[in-house]
Coordinates of C-alpha atoms in Angstrom, one line a residue:
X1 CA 189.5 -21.8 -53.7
X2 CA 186.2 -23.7 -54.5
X3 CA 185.9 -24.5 -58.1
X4 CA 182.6 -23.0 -59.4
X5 CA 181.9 -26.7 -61.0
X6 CA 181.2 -27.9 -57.3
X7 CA 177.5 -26.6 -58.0
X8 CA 175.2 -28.8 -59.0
X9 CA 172.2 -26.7 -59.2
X10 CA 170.6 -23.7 -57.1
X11 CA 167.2 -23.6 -54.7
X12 CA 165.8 -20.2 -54.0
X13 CA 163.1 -20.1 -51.1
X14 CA 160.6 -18.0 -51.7
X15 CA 159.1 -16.8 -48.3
X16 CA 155.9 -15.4 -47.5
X17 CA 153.2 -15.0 -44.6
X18 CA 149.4 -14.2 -44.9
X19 CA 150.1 -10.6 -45.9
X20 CA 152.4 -11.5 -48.6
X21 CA 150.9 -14.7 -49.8
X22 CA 149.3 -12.4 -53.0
X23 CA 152.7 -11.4 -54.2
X24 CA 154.5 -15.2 -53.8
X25 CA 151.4 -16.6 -55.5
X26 CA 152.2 -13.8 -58.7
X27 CA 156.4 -14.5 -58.5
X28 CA 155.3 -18.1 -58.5
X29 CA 152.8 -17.5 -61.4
X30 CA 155.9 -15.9 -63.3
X31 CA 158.7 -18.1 -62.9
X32 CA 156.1 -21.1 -63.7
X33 CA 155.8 -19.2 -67.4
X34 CA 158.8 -18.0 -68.5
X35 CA 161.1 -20.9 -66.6
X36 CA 162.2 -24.6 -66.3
X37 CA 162.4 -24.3 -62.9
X38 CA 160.9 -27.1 -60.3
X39 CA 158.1 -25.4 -57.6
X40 CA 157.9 -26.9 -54.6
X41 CA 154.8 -27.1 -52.0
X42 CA 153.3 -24.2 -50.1
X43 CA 154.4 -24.4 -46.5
X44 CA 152.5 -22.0 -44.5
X45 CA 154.3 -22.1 -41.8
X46 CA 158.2 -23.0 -41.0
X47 CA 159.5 -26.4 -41.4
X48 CA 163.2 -27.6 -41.9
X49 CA 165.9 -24.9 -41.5
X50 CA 163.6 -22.1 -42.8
X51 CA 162.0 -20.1 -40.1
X52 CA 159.1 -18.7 -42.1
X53 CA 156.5 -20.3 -44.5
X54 CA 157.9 -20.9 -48.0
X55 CA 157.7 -22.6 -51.0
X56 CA 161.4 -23.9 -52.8
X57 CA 162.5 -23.3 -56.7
X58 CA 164.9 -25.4 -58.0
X59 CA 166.5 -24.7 -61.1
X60 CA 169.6 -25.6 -63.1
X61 CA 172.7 -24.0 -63.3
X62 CA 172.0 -22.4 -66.9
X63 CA 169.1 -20.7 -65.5
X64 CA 170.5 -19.0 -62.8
X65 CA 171.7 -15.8 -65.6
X66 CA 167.5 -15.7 -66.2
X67 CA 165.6 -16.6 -62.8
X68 CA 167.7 -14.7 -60.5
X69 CA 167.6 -11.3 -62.2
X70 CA 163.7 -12.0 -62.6
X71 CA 163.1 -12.8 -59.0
X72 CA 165.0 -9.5 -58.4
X73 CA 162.6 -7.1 -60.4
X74 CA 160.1 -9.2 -59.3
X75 CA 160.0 -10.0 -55.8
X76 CA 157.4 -7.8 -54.8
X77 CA 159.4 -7.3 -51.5
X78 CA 159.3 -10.5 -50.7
X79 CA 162.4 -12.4 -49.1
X80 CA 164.4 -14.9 -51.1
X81 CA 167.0 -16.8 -50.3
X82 CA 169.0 -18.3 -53.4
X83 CA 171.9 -20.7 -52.7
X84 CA 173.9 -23.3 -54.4
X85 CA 173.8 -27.3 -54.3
X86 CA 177.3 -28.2 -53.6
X87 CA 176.7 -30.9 -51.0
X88 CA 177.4 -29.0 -48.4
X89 CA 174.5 -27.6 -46.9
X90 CA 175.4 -25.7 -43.9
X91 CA 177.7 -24.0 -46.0
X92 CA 174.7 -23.1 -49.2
X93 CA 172.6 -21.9 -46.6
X94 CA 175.1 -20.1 -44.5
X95 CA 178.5 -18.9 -46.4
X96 CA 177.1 -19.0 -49.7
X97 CA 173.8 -17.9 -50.3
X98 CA 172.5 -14.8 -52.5
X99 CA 169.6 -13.1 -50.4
X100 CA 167.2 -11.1 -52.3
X101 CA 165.4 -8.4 -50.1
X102 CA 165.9 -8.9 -46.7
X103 CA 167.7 -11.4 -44.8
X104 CA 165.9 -13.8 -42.5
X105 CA 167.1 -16.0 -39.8
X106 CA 167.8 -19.9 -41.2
X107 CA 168.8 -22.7 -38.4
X108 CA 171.4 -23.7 -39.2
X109 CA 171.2 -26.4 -36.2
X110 CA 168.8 -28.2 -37.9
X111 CA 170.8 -28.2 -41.0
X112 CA 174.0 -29.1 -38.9
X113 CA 172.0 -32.4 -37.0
X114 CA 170.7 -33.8 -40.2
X115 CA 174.0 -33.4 -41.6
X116 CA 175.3 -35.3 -39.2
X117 CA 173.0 -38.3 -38.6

């Protein structure tokens, strides 16, 4: 058993494509007001592990209680993935990860190579 202090923090990846851009840009809008949170870029298309466009929130442990049930009511049907920092990420994106709405595909390749370089 993992001790639940291995987290260091959470990211949630907020994804989104031309028809859904309207309701990433008003989550976004959201969790920029009410949280302490840490917005990433736009990426319009897929880049790293993450086989859609996206944009990353990264958030402290203490906010997880807040910004997760917000994302939840909030999501506008969009896809999030939100998964823990513990140093292991294969692992956060593959054994541990929360998925709000529907679950995408992630490559976990990628993840695996740059793990191991």
């Amino acid at each position: 058993m993992r001790p639940v202090t291995d987290i260091s923090g959470y990211h949630a990846h907020v994804y989104f494509d031309g028809d859904t851009r309207d309701s990433a840009e008003r989550l976004r809008s959201g969790i920029a007001e009410r949280f302490r949170a840490e917005l990433g870029r736009w990426h319009e298309n897929p880049i790293g592990p993450h086989t859609k466009g996206m944009y990353q929130v990264a958030f402290a442990i203490d906010e997880f209680a807040s910004i997760v049930p917000f994302m939840m009511l909030n999501r506008g049907g969009l896809s999030i993935l939100v998964h823990p920092m513990t140093g292991d990420a294969v692992a956060d994106h593959d054994v541990n990860p929360l998925w709000l709405g529907e679950r995408l595909a992630v490559d976990l390749e990628f993840l695996r190579q740059r793990t191991s370089t």
